[in-house]
XYZ file of C-alpha atoms in Angstrom:
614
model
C -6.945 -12.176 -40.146
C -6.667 -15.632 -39.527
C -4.653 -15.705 -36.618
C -6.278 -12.880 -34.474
C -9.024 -12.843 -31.624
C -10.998 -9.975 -32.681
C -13.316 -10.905 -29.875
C -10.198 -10.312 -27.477
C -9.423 -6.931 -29.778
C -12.765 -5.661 -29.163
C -12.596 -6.796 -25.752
C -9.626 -4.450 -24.790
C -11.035 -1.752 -26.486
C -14.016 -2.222 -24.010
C -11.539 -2.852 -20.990
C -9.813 0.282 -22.308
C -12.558 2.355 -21.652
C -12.902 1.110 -18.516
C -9.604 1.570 -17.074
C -9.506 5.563 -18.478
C -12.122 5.946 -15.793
C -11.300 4.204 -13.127
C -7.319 5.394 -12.724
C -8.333 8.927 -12.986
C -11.348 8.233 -10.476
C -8.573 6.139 -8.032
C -7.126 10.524 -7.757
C -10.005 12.521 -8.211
C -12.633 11.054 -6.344
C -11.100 8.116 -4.053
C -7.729 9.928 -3.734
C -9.147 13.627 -3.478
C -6.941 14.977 -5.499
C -3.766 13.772 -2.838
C -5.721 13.538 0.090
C -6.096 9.905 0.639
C -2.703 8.251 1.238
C -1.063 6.597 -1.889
C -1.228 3.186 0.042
C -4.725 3.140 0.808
C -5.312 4.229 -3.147
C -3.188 1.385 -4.195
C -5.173 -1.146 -2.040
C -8.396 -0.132 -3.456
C -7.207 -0.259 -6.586
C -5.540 -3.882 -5.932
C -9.063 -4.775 -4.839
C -9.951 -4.849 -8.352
C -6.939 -7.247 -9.969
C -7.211 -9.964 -7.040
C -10.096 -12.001 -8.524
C -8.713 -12.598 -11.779
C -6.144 -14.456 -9.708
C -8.645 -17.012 -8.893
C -10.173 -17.611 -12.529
C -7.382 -20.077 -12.731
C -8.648 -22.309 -9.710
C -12.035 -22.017 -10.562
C -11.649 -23.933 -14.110
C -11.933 -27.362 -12.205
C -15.090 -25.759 -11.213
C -16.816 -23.866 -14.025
C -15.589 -24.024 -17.357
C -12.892 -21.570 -18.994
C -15.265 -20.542 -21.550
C -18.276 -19.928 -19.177
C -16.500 -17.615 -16.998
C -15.425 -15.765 -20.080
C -19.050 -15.586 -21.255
C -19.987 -14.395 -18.015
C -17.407 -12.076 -16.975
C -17.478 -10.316 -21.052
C -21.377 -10.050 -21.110
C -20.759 -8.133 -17.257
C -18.108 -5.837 -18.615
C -20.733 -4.714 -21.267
C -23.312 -4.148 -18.606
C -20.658 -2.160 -16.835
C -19.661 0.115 -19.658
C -23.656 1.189 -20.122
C -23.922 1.889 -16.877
C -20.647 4.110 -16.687
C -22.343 5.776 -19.890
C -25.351 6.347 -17.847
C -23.669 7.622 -15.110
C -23.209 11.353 -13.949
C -20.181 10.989 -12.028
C -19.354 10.670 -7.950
C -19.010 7.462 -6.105
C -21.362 5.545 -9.027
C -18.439 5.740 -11.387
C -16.134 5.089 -8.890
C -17.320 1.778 -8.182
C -18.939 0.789 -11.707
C -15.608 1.696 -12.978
C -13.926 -0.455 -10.661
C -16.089 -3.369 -11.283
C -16.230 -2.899 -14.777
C -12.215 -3.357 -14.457
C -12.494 -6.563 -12.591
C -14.624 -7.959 -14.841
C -12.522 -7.408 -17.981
C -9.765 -8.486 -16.081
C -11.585 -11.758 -15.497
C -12.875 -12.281 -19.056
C -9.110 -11.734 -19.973
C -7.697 -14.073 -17.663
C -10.310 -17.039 -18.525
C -10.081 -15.941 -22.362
C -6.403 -16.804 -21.856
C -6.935 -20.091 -19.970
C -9.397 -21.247 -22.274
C -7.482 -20.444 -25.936
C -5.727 -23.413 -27.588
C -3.684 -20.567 -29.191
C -2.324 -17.792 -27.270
C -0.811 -16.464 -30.390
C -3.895 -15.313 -31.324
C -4.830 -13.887 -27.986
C -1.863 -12.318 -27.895
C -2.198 -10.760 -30.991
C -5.766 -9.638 -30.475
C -4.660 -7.622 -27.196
C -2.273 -5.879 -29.355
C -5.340 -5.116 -32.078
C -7.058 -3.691 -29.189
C -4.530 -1.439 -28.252
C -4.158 -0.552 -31.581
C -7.463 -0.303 -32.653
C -8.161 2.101 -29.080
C -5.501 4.306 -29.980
C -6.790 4.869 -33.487
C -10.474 5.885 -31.520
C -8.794 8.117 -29.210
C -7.327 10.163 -31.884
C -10.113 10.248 -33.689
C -12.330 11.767 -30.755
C -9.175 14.771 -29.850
C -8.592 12.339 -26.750
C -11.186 12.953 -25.659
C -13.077 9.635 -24.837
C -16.747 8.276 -25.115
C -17.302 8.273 -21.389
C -17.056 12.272 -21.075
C -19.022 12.832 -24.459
C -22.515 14.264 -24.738
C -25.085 10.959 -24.757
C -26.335 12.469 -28.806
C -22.989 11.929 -29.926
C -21.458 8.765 -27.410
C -24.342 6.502 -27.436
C -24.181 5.407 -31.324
C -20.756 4.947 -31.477
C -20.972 2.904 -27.985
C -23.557 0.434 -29.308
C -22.017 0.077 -32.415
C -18.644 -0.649 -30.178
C -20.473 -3.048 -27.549
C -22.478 -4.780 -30.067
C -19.070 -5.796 -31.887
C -17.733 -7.453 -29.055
C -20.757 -9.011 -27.472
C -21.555 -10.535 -31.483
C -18.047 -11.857 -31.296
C -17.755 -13.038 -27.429
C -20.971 -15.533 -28.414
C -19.613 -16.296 -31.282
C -16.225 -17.312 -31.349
C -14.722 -20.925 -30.125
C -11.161 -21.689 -29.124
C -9.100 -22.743 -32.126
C -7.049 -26.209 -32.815
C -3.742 -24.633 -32.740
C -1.179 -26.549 -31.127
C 0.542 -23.219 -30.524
C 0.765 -22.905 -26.602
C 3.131 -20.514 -25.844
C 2.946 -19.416 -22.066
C 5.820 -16.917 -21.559
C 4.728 -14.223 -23.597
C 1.394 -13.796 -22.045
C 3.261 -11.945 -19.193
C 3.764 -8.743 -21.017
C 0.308 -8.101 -21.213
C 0.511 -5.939 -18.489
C 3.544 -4.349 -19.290
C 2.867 -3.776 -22.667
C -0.340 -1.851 -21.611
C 1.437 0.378 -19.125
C 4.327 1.385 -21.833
C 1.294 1.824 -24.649
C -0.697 4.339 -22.115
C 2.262 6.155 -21.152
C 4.160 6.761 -24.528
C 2.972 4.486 -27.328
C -0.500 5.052 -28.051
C -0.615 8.378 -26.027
C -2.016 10.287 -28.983
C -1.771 13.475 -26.596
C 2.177 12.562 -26.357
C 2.087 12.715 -30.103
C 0.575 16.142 -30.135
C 2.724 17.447 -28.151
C 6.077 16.464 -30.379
C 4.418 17.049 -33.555
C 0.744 18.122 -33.407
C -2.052 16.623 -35.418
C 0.383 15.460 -37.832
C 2.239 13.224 -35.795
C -1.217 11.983 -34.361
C -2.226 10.477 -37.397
C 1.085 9.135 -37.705
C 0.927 7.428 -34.510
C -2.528 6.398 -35.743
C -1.350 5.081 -38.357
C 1.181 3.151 -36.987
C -0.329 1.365 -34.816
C -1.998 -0.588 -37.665
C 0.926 -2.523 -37.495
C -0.673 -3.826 -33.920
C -3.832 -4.620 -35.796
C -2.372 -6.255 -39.071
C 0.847 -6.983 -38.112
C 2.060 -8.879 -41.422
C 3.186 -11.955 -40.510
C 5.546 -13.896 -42.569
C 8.814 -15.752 -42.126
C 9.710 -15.854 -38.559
C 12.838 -14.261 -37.362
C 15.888 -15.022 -35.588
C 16.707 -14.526 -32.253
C 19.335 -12.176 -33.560
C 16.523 -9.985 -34.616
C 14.691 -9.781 -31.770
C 17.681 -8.746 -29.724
C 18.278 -5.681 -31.924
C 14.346 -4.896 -31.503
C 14.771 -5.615 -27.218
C 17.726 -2.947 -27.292
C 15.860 -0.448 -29.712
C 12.543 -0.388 -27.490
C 15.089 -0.087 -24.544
C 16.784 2.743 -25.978
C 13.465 4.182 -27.480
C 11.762 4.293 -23.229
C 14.604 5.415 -21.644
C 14.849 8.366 -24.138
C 10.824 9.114 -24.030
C 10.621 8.633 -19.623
C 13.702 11.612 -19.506
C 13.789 13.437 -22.479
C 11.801 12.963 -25.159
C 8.632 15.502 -25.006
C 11.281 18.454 -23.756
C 13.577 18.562 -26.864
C 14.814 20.415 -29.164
C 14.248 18.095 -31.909
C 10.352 17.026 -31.609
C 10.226 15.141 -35.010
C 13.053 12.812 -33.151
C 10.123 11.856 -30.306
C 8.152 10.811 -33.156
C 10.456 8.689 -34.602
C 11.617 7.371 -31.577
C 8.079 6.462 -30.309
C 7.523 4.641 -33.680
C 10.465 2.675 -33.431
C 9.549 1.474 -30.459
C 5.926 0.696 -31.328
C 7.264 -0.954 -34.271
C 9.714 -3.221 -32.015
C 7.068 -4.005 -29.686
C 5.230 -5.688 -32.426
C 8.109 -7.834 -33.287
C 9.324 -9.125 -29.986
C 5.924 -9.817 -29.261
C 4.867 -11.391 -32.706
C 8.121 -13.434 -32.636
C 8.522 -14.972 -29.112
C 4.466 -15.981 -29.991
C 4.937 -18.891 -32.215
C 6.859 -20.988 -29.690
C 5.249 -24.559 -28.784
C 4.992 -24.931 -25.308
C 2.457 -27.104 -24.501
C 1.145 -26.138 -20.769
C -1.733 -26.813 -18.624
C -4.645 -24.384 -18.882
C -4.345 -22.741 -16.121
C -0.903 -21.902 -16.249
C -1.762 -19.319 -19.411
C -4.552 -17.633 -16.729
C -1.974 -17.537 -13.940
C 0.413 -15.910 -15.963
C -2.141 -13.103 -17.466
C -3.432 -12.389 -14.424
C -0.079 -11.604 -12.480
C 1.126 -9.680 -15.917
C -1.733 -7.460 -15.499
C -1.292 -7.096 -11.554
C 2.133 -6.223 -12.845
C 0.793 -3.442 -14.700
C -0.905 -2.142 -11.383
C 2.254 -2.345 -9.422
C 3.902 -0.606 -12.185
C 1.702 2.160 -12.629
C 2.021 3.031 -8.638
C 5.695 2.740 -8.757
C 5.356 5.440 -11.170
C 3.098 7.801 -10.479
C 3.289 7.081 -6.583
C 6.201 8.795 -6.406
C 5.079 12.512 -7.382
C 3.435 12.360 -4.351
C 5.897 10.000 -2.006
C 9.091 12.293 -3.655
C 11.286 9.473 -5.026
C 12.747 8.935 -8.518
C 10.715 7.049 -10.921
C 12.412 7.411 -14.009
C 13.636 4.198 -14.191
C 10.500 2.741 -13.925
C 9.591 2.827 -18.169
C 12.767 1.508 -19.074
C 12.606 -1.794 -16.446
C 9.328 -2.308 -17.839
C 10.724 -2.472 -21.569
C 14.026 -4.359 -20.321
C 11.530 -7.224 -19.009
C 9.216 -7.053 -22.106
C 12.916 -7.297 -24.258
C 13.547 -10.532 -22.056
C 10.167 -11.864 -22.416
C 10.362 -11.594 -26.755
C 14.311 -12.713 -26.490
C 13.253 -15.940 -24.983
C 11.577 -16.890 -27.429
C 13.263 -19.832 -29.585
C 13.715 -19.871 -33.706
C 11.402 -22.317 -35.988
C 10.393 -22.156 -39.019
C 7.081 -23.959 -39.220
C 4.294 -21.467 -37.612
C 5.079 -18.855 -40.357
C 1.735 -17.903 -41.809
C 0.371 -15.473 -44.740
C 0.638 -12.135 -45.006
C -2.527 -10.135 -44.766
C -4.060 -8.877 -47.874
C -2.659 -5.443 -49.055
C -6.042 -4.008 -48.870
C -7.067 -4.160 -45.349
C -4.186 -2.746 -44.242
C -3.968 0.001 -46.576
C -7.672 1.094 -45.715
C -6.718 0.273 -42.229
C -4.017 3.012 -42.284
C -6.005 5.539 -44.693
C -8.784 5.357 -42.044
C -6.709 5.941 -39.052
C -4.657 8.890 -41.178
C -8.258 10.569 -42.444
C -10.063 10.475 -38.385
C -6.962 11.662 -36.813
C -6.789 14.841 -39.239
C -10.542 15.488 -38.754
C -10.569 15.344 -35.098
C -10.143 19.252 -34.701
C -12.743 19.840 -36.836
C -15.654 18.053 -34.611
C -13.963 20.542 -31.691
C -16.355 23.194 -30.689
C -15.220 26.759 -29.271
C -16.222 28.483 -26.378
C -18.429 32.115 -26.794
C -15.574 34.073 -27.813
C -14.467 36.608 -24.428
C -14.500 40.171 -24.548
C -11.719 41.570 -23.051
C -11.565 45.367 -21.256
C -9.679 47.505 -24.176
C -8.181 49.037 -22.000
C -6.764 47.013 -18.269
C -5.561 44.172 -18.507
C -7.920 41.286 -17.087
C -5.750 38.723 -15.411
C -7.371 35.172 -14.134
C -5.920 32.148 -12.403
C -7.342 28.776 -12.247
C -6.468 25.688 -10.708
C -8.300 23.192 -13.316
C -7.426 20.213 -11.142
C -6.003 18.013 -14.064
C -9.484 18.931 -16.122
C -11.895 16.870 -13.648
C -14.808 18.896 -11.667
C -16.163 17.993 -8.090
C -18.072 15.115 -9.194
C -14.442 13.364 -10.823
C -15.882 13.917 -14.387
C -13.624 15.623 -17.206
C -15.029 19.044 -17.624
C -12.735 20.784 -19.700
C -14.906 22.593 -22.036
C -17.063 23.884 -19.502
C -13.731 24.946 -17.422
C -12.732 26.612 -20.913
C -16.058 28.026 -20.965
C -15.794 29.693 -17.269
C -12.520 30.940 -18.568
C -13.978 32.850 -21.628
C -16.467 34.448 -19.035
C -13.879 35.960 -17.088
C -12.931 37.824 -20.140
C -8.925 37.851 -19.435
C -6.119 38.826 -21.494
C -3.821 36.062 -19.996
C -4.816 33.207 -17.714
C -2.615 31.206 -15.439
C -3.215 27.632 -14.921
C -2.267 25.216 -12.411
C -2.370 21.532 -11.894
C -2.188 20.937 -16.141
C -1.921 17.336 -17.215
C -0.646 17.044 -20.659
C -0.952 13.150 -21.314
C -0.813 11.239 -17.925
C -1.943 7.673 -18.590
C -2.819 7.831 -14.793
C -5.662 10.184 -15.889
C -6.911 9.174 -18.909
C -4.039 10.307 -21.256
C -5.652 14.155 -22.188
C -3.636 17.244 -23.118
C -5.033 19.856 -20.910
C -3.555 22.524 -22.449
C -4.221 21.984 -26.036
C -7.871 21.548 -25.231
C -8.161 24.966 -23.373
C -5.978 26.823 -25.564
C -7.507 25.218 -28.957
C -11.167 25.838 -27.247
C -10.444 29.334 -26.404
C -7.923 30.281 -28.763
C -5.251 31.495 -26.999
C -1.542 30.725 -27.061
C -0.165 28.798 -24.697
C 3.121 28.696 -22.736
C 3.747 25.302 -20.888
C 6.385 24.929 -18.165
C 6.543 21.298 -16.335
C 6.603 21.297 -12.911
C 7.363 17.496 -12.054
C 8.230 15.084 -15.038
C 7.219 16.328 -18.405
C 3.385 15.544 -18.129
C 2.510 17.385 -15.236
C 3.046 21.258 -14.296
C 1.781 24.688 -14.592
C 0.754 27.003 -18.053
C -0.053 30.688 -19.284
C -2.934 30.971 -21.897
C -2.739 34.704 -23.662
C -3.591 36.381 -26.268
C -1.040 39.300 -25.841
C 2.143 38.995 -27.745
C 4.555 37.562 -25.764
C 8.100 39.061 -25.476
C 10.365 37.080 -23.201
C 10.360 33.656 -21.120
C 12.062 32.153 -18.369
C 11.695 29.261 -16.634
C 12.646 29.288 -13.310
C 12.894 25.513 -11.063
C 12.330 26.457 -7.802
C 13.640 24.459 -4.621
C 12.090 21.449 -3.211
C 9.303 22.134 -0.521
C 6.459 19.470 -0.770
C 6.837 16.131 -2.395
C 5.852 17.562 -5.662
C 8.180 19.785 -7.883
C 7.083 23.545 -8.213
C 8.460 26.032 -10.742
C 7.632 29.681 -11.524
C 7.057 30.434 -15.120
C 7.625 34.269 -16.071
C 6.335 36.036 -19.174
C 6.997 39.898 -20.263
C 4.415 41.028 -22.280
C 3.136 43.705 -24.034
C 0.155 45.444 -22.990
C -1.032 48.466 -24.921
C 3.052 48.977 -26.247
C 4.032 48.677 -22.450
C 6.317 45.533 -21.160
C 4.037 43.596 -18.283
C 5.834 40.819 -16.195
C 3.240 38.215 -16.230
C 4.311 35.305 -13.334
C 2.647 31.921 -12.828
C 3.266 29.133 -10.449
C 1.955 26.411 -8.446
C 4.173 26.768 -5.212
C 4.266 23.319 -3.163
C 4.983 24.131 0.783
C 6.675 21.655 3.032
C 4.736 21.149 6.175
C 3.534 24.373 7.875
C 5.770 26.639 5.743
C 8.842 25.410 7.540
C 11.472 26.344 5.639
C 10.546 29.375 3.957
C 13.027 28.816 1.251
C 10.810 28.342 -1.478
C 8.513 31.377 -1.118
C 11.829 33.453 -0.358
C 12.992 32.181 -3.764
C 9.887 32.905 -5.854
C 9.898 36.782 -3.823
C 13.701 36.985 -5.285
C 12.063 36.272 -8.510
C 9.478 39.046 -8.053
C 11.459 41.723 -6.777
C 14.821 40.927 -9.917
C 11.816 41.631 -12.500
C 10.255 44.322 -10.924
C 13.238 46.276 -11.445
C 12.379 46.746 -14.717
C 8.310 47.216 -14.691
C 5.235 46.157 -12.983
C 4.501 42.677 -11.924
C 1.699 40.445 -11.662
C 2.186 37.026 -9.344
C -0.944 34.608 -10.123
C -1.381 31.065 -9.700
C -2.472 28.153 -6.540
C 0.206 29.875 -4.189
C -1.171 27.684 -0.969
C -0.713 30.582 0.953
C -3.253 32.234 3.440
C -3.595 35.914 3.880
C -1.541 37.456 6.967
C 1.224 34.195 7.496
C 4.638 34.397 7.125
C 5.271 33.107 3.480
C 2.260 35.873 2.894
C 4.711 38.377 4.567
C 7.538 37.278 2.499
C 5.867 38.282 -0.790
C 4.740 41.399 0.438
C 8.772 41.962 1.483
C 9.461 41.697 -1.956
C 7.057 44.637 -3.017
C 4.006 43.298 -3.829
C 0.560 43.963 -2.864
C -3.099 42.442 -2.500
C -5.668 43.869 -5.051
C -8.569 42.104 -3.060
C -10.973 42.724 -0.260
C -11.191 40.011 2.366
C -12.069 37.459 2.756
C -11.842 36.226 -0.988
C -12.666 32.270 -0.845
C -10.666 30.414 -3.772
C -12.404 27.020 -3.236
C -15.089 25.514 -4.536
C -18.606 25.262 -2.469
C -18.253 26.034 1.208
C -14.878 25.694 1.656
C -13.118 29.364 3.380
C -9.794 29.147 2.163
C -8.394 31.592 0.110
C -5.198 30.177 -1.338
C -5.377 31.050 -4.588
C -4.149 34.527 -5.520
C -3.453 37.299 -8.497
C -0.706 39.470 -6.783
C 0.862 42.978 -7.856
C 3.567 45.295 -7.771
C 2.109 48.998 -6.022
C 2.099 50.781 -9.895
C -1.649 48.852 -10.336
C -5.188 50.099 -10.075
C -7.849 47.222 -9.699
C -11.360 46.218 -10.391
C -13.742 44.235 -11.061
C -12.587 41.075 -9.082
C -14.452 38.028 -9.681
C -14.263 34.227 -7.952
C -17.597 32.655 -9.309
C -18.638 29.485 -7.323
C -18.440 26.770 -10.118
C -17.801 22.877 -9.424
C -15.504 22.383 -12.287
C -12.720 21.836 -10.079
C -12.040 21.993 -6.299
C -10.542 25.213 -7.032
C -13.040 28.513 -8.077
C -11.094 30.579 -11.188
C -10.601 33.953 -9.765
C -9.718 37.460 -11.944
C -9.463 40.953 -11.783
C -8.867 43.983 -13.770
C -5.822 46.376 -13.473
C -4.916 49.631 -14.684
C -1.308 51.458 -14.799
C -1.407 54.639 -13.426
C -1.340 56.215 -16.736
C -4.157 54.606 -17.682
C -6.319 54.927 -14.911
C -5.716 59.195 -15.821
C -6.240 58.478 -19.113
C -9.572 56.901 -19.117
């Protein structure tokens, strides 16, 4: 298509991969896991945006097109040498600089084009074109793939771009429209969080609704340009996309209706294409620079976005309003566009697009197929084998996704139901994976999800007993992150089994008590009617007083001290699988593995009756 960059689409795609490491790397490995202050994270990562700031000032220097060349044929380097990499401070860093660099090939792509139309339109084809691969590989990206299967597809990928970075030459448009350059960054915040977040359209419709999405997003690859419209037009498509964020950032993966999230997310994928296509074919002739200045604070825009978000499940305040400002200024940045009527250009052939779509329909389905299992468990016939894991958002010690070899620790343990804390179902902070699909899919179980904090983040029960009853309890605030306490009754053997998981979230030292006390109402209302098990990250130590409370409330310890629950050396023993005083237990286990910072831990009760009956 005529009036595309594919060099800038392939680009992104590149820049893509990139940034899926290095925001998940900013929490797992600079951040550990909330242990680094939010505003020494945020520094570190501004330390990466600042020098496309300068690409601008350096033109009178070095060329536009130079730096590009430069800075595109680095980000390549970069992305082999992430490939190569086996986690730890290496990706950290290569990450980081492989971010830089693409931001700097982005910025001087930008200053150098004679048409930003066409840049404009090739970051959108990027997008696009890296949703479409991340629902073809089940979200789960190249980076964390085995090198047999990632290093093909990678060549093919950087080969693309590097072909097309040498190859292609600013055009002779006239078109120089500044403005819409900054919602770059914007635009790539709201497509991470919501609009290419194939895990977002898993949840609200599962693998259908993927290659939907997919599918949809050809319109960001060959969006078919014809007449230009009005401002009038535009308007409508601001308030849709609006409407469309606000409705995703509160409500949209939670209700009741998830064939409405689809639709809504479509709409507003669809009206992010027009505002954006639209406001493009203004003539507005600037200086150079002026088009790098303005991409490179869009993007830092994107960083100062991101934090304002996701900064606040650890800082404690309100963030939902931080989607919809981001569409409201991407509205006013395709509304200001003006009307004419002599940039129109053809509409694509039929044919590109309609293979386009098939393609991104046909991967999408397929994806499950290429998904292995774990060894199948073997759980007792008789107890019931209980485990709790914190999986730390899926990433192991070394800040490298390990889900399938955290499912596979899980299928060792052999347990009838599983409680899981720290699940991410879709955070663009950390890559955009459904946690919970992946384990339950790989170990094929059914899963119960209850959020914690926002819809993305919270706690989950795998099973494979049928499940009888839920509630969903919100429990009060203690630390800066929400905490809830999910309780199942199952049926074990033909005999009801209250099944509770949660992630509780203290306030400094324990002081109040008053969430604890809550979760020990909880405990003792259910075990009015039948035994109780209490699993999940409690951060509680043995013999404290929010240990005491729970042990008020009736239950009791089923292990011998001292029973570490962290990985490697670490003594605490935080984690816990509690019970009412009608179990038997054996066979605990807390295997040393560095798939998390957390060790899985289980154990094996027996009723009374069956302990006499075996």
């Amino acid at each position: 298509m005529k009036h595309v960059r594919w060099d800038t689409a392939l680009g992104v795609v590149v820049f893509v991969d990139m940034l899926r490491v290095l925001l998940p790397s900013l929490i797992t490995l600079f951040g550990q896991a909330g242990g680094t202050p939010p505003e020494y994270m945020g520094l570190f990562a501004l330390a990466w945006f600042l020098p496309a700031m300068a690409v601008p000032w350096s033109v009178s220097i070095v060329s536009a097109r130079k730096i590009a060349l430069v800075a595109g044929c680095g980000l390549i380097v970069a992305r082999i040498v992430m490939q190569a990499g086996d986690g730890g401070e290496r990706q950290l860093y290569t990450a980081g600089v492989g971010v830089a660099l693409g931001l700097v090939w982005l910025t001087a792509t930008t200053t150098d084009s004679r048409d930003t139309t066409a840049v404009l339109r090739g970051l959108l084809a990027g997008l696009g074109i890296a949703t479409m691969l991340h629902a073809a590989l089940a979200d789960i990206d190249l980076a964390w793939r085995e090198p047999a299967f990632a290093v093909p597809l990678l060549v093919v990928e950087l080969a693309a771009f590097g072909v097309l970075l040498l190859r292609t030459r600013p055009g002779t448009s006239t078109a120089h429209a500044v403005l819409p350059l900054a919602a770059c960054g914007p635009v790539l915040l709201l497509w991470g969080m919501f609009l290419g977040n194939t895990a977002h359209f898993h949840r609200m419709g599962g693998v259908v609704a993927v290659a939907a999405g997919s599918a949809a997003t050809v319109l960001w690859v060959w969006w078919p340009t014809g007449r230009p419209r009005s401002r009038r037009h535009r308007i409508v498509a601001a308030a849709v996309l609006v409407a469309a964020v606000g409705f995703l950032s509160i409500d949209g993966l939670d209700t009741a209706y998830p064939g409405l999230g689809v639709v809504v997310t479509l709409s507003a994928l669809f009206s992010v294409a027009v505002l954006l296509r639209e406001a493009t074919t203004v003539d507005d002739p600037v200086p150079p620079s002026r088009r790098g200045h303005v991409t490179a604070l869009s993007m830092l825009g994107f960083l100062i976005l991101t934090f304002a978000y996701y900064a606040a499940f650890d800082l404690g305040y309100p963030n939902w309003w931080v989607p919809p400002l981001t569409a409201v200024f991407i509205g006013i940045v395709g509304v200001a566009g003006t009307d004419v009527g002599e940039h129109a250009v053809k509409r694509p052939a039929i044919l590109p697009v309609a293979f386009t779509a098939a393609a991104a329909v046909a991967t999408a389905l397929v994806a499950p197929l290429w998904q292995q299992s774990s060894p199948p468990g073997n759980p007792p016939p008789d107890g019931l084998r209980v485990a709790a894991y914190n999986i730390r958002m899926g990433y192991d010690l070394s800040g490298r996704l390990a889900l399938d070899r955290q499912a596979d620790v899980l299928a060792a343990l052999n347990a009838h139901v599983i409680a899981l804390s720290e699940v991410d179902r879709g955070w663009f902070l950390n890559g955009g994976h459904d946690n919970l699909r992946r384990l339950a899919d790989r170990l094929d179980m059914e899963l119960v999800w209850a959020p914690a904090d926002g819809n993305h983040w919270g706690d989950a029960v795998l099973t494979n007993l049928k499940t009888t009853g839920v509630k969903r309890h919100t429990l009060v605030d203690g630390g800066p992150t929400g905490a809830q306490a999910l309780e199942l009754t199952l049926n074990h053997r033909g005999s009801p089994v209250t099944f509770i998981a949660t992630h509780l979230q203290p306030p400094p030292d324990w002081e109040p008590l008053a969430q604890v006390e809550q979760l020990a109402r909880i405990v003792a209302d259910a075990a009015e009617t039948g035994p109780v098990v209490l699993a999940g990250d409690l951060n509680i130590e043995p013999d404290t007083p929010p240990w005491d409370v729970l042990f008020d409330a009736g239950l009791t310890d089923p292990f011998a001290r001292p029973f570490p629950t962290m990985a490697g050396d670490a003594v605490q023993q935080i984690d816990h699988i509690l019970v009412t005083g009608r179990f038997d237990v054996y066979d605990a286990a807390n295997p040393d593995v560095p798939y998390s910072d957390h060790r899985p831990i289980a154990v094996t009760l027996f009723l009374e009756e069956e302990r006499y009956s075996r």
